[in-house]
Coordinates of C-alpha atoms and ligand atoms in Angstrom, one line a residue:
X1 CA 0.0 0.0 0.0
X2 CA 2.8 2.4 0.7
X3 CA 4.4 1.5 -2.2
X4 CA 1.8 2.2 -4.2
X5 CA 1.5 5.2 -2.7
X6 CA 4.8 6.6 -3.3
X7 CA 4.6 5.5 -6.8
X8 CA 1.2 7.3 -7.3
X9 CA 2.8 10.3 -6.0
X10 CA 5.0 12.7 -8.3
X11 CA 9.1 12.2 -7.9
X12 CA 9.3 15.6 -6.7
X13 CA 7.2 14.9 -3.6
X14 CA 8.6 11.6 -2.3
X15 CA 11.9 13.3 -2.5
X16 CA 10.8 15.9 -0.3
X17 CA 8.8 14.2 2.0
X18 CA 11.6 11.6 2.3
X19 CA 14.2 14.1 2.8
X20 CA 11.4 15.4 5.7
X21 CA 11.0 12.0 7.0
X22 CA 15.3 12.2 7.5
X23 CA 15.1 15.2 9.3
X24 CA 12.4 14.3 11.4
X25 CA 14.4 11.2 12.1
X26 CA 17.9 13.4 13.5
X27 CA 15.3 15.2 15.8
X28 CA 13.9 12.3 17.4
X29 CA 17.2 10.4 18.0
X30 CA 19.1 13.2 18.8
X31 CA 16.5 13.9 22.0
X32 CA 16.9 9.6 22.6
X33 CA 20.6 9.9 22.5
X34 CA 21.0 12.1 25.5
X35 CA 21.6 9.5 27.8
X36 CA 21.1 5.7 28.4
X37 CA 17.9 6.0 30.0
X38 CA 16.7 7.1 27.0
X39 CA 18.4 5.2 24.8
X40 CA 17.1 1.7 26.5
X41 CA 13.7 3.7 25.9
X42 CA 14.1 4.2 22.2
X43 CA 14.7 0.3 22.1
X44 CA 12.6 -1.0 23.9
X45 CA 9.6 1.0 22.4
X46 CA 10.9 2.4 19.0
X47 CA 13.3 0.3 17.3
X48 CA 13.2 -3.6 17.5
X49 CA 16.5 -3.7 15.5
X50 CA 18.3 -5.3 18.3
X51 CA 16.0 -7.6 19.1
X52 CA 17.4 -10.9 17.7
X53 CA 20.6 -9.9 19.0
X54 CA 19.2 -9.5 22.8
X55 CA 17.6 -12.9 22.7
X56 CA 20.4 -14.7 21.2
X57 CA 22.9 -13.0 23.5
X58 CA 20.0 -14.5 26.8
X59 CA 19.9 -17.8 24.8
X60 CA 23.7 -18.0 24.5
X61 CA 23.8 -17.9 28.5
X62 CA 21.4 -20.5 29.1
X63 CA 23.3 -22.4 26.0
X64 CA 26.8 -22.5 27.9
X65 CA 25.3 -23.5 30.5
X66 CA 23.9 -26.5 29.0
X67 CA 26.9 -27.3 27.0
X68 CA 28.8 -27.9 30.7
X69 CA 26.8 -30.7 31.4
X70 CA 26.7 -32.1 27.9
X71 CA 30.4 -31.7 26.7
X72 CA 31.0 -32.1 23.3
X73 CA 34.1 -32.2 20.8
X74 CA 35.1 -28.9 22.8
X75 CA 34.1 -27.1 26.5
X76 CA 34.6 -23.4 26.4
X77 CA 35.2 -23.3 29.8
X78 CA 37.8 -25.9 29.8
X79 CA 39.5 -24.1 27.0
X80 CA 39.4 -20.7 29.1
X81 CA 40.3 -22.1 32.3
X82 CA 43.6 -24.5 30.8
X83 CA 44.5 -20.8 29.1
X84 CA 44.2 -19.0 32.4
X85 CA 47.0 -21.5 34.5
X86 CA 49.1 -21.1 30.9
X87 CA 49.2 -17.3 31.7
X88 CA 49.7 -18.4 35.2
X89 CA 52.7 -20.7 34.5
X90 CA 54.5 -17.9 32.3
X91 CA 54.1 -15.2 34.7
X92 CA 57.1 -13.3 35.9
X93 CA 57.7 -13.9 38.0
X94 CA 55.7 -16.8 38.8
X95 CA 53.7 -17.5 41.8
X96 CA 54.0 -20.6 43.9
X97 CA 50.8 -20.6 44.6
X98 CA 48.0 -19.1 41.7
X99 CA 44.7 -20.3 40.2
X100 CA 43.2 -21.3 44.0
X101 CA 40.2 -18.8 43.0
X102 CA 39.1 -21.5 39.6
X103 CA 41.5 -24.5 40.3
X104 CA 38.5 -26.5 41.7
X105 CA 36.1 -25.8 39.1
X106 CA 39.0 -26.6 36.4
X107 CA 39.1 -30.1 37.3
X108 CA 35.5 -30.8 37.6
X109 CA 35.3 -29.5 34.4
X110 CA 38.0 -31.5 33.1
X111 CA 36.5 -34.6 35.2
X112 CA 33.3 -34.1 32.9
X113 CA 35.4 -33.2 30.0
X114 CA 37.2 -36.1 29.9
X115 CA 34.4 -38.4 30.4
X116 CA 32.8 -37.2 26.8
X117 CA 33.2 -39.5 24.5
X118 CA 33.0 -36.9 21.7
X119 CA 35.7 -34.3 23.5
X120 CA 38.3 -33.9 20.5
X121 CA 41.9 -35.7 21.6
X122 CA 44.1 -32.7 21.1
X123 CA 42.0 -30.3 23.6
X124 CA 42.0 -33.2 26.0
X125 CA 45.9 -33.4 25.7
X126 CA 46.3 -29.6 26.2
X127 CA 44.2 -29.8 29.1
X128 CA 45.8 -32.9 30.7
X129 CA 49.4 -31.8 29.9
X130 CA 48.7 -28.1 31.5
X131 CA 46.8 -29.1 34.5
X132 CA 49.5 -32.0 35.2
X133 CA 52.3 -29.1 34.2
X134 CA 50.5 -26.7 36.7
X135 CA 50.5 -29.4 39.7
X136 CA 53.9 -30.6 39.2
X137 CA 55.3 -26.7 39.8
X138 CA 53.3 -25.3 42.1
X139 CA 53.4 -25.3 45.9
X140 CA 51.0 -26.7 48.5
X141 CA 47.7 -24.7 49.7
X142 CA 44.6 -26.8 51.1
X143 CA 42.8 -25.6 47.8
X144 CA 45.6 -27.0 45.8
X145 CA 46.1 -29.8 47.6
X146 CA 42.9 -31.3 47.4
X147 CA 42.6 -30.3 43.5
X148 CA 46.1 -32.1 42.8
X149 CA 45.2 -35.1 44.7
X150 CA 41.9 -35.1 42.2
X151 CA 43.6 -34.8 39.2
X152 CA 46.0 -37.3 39.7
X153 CA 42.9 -39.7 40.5
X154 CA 42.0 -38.7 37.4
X155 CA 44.5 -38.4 34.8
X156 CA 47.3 -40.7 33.3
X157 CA 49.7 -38.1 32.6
X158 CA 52.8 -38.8 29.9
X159 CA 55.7 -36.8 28.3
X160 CA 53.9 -33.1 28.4
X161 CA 53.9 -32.0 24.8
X162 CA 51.2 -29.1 24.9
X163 CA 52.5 -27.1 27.2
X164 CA 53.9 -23.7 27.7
X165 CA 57.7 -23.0 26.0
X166 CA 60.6 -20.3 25.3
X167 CA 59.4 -17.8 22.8
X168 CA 63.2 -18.8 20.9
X169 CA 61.6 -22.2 20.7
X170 CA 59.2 -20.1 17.6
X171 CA 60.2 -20.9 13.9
X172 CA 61.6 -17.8 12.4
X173 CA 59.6 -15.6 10.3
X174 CA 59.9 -16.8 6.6
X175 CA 58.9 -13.5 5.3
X176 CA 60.1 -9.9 5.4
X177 CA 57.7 -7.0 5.9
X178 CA 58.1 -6.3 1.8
X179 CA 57.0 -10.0 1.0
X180 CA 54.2 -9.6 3.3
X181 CA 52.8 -6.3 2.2
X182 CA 53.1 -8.1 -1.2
X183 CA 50.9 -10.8 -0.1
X184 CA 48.6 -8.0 1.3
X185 CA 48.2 -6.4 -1.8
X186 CA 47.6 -9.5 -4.1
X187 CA 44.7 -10.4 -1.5
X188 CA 42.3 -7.7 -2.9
X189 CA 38.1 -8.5 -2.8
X190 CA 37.5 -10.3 -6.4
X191 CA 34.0 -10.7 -7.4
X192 CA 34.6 -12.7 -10.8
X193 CA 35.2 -16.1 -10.6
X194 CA 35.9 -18.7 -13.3
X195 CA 33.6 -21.7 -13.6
X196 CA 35.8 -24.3 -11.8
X197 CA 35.2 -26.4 -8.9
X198 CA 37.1 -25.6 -5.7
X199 CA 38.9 -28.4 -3.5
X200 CA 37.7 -29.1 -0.7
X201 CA 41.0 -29.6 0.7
X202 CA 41.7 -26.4 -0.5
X203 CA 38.9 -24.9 1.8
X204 CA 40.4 -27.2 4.8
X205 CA 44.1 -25.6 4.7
X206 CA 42.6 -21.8 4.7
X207 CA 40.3 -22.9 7.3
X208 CA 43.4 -24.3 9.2
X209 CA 45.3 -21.1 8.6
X210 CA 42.5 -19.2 10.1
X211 CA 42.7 -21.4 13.6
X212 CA 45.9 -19.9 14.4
X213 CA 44.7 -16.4 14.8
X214 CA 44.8 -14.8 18.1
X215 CA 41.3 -14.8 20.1
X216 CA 39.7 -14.1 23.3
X217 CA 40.7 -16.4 25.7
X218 CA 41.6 -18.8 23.1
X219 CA 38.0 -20.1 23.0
X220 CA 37.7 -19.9 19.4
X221 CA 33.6 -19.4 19.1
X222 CA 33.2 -19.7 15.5
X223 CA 32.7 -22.0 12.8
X224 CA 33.1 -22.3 9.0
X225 CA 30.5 -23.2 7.0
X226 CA 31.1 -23.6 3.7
X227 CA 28.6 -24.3 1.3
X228 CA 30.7 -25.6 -1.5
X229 CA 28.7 -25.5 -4.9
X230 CA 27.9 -22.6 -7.1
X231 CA 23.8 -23.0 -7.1
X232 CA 23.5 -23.1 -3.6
X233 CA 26.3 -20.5 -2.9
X234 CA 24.0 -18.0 -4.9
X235 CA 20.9 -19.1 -2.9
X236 CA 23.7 -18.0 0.6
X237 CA 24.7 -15.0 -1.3
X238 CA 21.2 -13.5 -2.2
X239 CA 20.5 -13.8 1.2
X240 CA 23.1 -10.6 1.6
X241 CA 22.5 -6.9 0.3
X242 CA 25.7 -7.0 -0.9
X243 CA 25.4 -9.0 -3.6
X244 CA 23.8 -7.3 -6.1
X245 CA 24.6 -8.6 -9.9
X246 CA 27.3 -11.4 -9.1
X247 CA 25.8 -13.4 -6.8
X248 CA 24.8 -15.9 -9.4
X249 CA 29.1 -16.2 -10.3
X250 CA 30.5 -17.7 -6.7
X251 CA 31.3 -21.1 -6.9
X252 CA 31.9 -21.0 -3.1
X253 CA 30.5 -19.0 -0.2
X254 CA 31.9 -19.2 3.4
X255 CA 29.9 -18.2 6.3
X256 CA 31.9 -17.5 9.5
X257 CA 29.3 -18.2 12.5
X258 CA 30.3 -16.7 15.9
X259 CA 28.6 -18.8 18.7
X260 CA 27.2 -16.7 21.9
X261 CA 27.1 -20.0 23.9
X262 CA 31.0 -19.2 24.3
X263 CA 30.0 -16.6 27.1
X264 CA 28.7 -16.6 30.6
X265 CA 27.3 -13.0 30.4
X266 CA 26.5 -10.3 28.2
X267 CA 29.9 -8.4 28.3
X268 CA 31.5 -10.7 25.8
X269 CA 28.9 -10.6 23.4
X270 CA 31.2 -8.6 20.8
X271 CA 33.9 -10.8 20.9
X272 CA 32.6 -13.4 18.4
X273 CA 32.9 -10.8 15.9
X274 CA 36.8 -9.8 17.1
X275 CA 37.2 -13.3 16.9
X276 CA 35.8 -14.3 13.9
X277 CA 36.9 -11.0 12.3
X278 CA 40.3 -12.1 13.4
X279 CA 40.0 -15.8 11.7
X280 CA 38.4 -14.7 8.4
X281 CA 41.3 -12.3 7.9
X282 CA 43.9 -15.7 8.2
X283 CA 41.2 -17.2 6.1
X284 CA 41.3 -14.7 2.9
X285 CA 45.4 -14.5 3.5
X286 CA 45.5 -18.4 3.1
X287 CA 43.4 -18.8 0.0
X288 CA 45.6 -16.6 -1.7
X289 CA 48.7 -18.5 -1.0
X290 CA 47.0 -21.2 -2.2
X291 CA 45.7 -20.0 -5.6
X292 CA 42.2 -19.1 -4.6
X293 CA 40.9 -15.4 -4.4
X294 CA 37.8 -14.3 -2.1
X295 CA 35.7 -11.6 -1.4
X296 CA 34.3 -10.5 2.0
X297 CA 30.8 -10.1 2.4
X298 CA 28.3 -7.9 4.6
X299 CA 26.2 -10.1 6.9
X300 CA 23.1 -7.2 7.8
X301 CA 21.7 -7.5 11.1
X302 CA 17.9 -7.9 9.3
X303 CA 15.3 -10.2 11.2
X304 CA 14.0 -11.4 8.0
X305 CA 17.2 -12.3 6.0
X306 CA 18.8 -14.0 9.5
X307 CA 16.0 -16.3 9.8
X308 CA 16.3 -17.2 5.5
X309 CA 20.1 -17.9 6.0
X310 CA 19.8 -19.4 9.3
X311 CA 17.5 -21.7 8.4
X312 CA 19.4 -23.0 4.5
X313 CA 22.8 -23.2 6.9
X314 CA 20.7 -25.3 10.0
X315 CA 21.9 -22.8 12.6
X316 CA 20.8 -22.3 16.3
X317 CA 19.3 -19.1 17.7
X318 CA 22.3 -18.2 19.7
X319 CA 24.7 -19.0 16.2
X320 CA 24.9 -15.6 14.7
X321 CA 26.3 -14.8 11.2
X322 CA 29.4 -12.4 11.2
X323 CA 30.2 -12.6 7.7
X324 CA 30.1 -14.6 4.3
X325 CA 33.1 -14.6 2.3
X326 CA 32.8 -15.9 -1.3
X327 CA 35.8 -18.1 -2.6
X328 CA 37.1 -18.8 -6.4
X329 CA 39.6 -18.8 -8.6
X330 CA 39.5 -15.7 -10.1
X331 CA 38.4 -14.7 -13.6
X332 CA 41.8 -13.0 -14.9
X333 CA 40.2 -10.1 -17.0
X334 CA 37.2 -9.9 -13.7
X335 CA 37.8 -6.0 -13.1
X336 CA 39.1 -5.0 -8.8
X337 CA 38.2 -1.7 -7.7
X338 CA 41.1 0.6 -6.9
X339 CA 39.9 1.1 -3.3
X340 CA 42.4 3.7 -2.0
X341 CA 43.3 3.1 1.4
X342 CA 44.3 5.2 4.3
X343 CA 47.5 6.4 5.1
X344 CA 49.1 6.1 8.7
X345 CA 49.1 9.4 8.5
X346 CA 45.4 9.2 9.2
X347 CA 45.1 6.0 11.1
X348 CA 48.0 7.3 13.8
X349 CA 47.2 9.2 16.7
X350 CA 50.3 9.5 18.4
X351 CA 49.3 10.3 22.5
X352 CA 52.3 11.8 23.9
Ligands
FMN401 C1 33.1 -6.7 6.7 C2 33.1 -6.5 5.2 C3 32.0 -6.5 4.5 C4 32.0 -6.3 3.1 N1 30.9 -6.4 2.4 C5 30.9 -6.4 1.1 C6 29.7 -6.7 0.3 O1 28.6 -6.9 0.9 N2 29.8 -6.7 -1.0 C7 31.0 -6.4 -1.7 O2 31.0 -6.5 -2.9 N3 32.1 -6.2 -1.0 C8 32.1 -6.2 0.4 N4 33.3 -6.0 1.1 C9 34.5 -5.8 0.4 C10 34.9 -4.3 0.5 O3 34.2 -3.5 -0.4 C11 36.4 -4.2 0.2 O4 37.1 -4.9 1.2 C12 36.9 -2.8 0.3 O5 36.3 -2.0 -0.7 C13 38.4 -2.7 0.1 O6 38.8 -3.4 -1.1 P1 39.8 -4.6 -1.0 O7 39.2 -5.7 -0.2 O8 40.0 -5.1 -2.5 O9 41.1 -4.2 -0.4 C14 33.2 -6.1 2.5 C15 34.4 -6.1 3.2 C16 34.3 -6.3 4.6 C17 35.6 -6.3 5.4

């Protein structure tokens, strides 16, 4: 009905009342914005746009709750716990007696963790190798005490491989900073693609690649999922605005899923999207080392087009979408936008 409407009306108009609409708009925020009261006001009462986002974050909660008493190939909190006595076992200098505050609830954890028949082998290492690391070094407190003498009912402990080392133990860089602003600036977004299927091995090594980026805690709350064939990577990629008019040319579309059920509470809600920000980056780096090309894409925050995606990829509520990222082997003559970028000059702010 609006629609028709607007298209009833002369051009003239609809720009003008649009452009009155906008101002309108500035006046009403701009008296919302004045403080947080009336902020939380706006959205609760005028704007639903963060609703999806406010009940996945809830359901996320109640998710990592559950997932502690049904571990499966990974437990975040065993992940964040076996990364806090890391930091704890490098300090400097170190304390003889540290993690008495989370020691207990470490090895419960890793008592249920270990128990799962689906908990992946190389987490379990890392977590028996640190905790067994941990209670050979430090000193005796009651807490500790009773936590070691757990443990060791627990675990069978070997030669500790995953474990905390020397930074000189680090391979060497292979590359200088000109070879790797080189590979910066062959990774450009490429929107052409030739018609040619993509390995799925391919996929694997980037995605490998993209695990050894940096993230919060080392929890890791992403996924890949990669929806290897070019009609149903159109299908994924009409699902985005940002598609318009190639869509229909990528053989391969990526979709980097950040997992709220990673988080206790609300104040780490962002991080999947640090995280997974982090990992795509490896991600695009990696294909290009390996012949591929890729091109990141928007993911809007739209009720509508979350529910359509969520639903072709099979994700949970608390799963959110933080990006697609379409993957080929570029079309040689396929044009790449010049894209200037910024200069440090205008990305340093040097506080003195
Ligand atoms: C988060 C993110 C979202 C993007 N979304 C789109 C998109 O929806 N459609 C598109 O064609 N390009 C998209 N791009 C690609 C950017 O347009 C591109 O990175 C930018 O213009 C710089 O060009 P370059 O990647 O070739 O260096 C996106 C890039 C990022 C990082």
């Amino acid at each position: 009905m609006k629609r028709l409407i607007l298209k009833l009306l002369p051009r003239s108009l609809v720009f003008k009342l649009k452009h009155a609409k906008e101002t309108l708009n500035v006046y009403f925020i701009r008296f919302f914005a004045a403080n947080s009261v009336l902020s939380s006001i706006y959205f609760a009462f005028f704007s639903n746009k963060f609703a999806r986002e406010h009940r996945a974050v809830l359901l996320g909660r109640l998710e990592y709750h559950h997932s502690l008493k049904q571990i499966k190939q990974s437990c975040v909190l065993l992940r964040r716990n076996i990364h806090r006595l890391e930091k704890g076992l490098i300090m400097q200098p170190r304390r003889p007696v540290f993690a008495e505050a989370y020691i207990q609830e470490t090895v419960t954890c890793y008592s249920d963790a270990i128990k799962s028949s689906e908990l992946c082998h190389e987490e379990k290492q890392w977590a028996t190798d640190v905790l067994a690391e941990f209670f050979s070094v430090t000193g005796n407190s009651t807490i500790l005490d009773k936590a070691r003498e757990r443990f060791t009912s627990l675990a069978q402990t070997g030669k500790r491989s995953s474990v905390p080392y020397p930074h000189s133990a680090l391979p060497a860089s292979p590359l200088n900073y000109d070879e790797l602003i080189q590979l910066f600036r062959r990774r450009r977004s490429v929107r052409w693609y030739q018609e040619k299927a993509i390995p799925a091995e391919l996929i694997r090594q980037a995605v490998t690649a993209a695990s050894l980026a940096p993230s919060a805690c080392n929890r890791q709350p992403y996924q890949f999922y990669v929806v290897n064939n070019a009609e149903k990577a159109a299908k994924v990629a009409e699902c985005a605005m940002g598609t318009a008019g190639f869509s229909h040319n990528i053989p391969c579309i990526v979709a980097v899923v950040g997992d709220l059920s990673a988080y206790p509470a609300e104040r780490d809600r962002h991080v999947i999207y640090i995280d997974g920000g982090l990992a795509a980056m490896q991600f695009m780096l990696a294909c290009e080392t390996l012949g591929l090309s890729s091109c990141p894409i928007n993911w809007p925050d739209i009720e509508q087009r979350e529910k359509m995606l969520s639903a072709q990829l099979g994700l949970e509520y608390h799963q959110r979408i933080i990006m697609l990222i379409a993957v080929g082997y570029a079309e040689s003559e396929g044009g790449i936008p010049f894209s200037q970028k910024k200069t440090d000059k205008l990305l340093v702010k040097d506080i003195i």
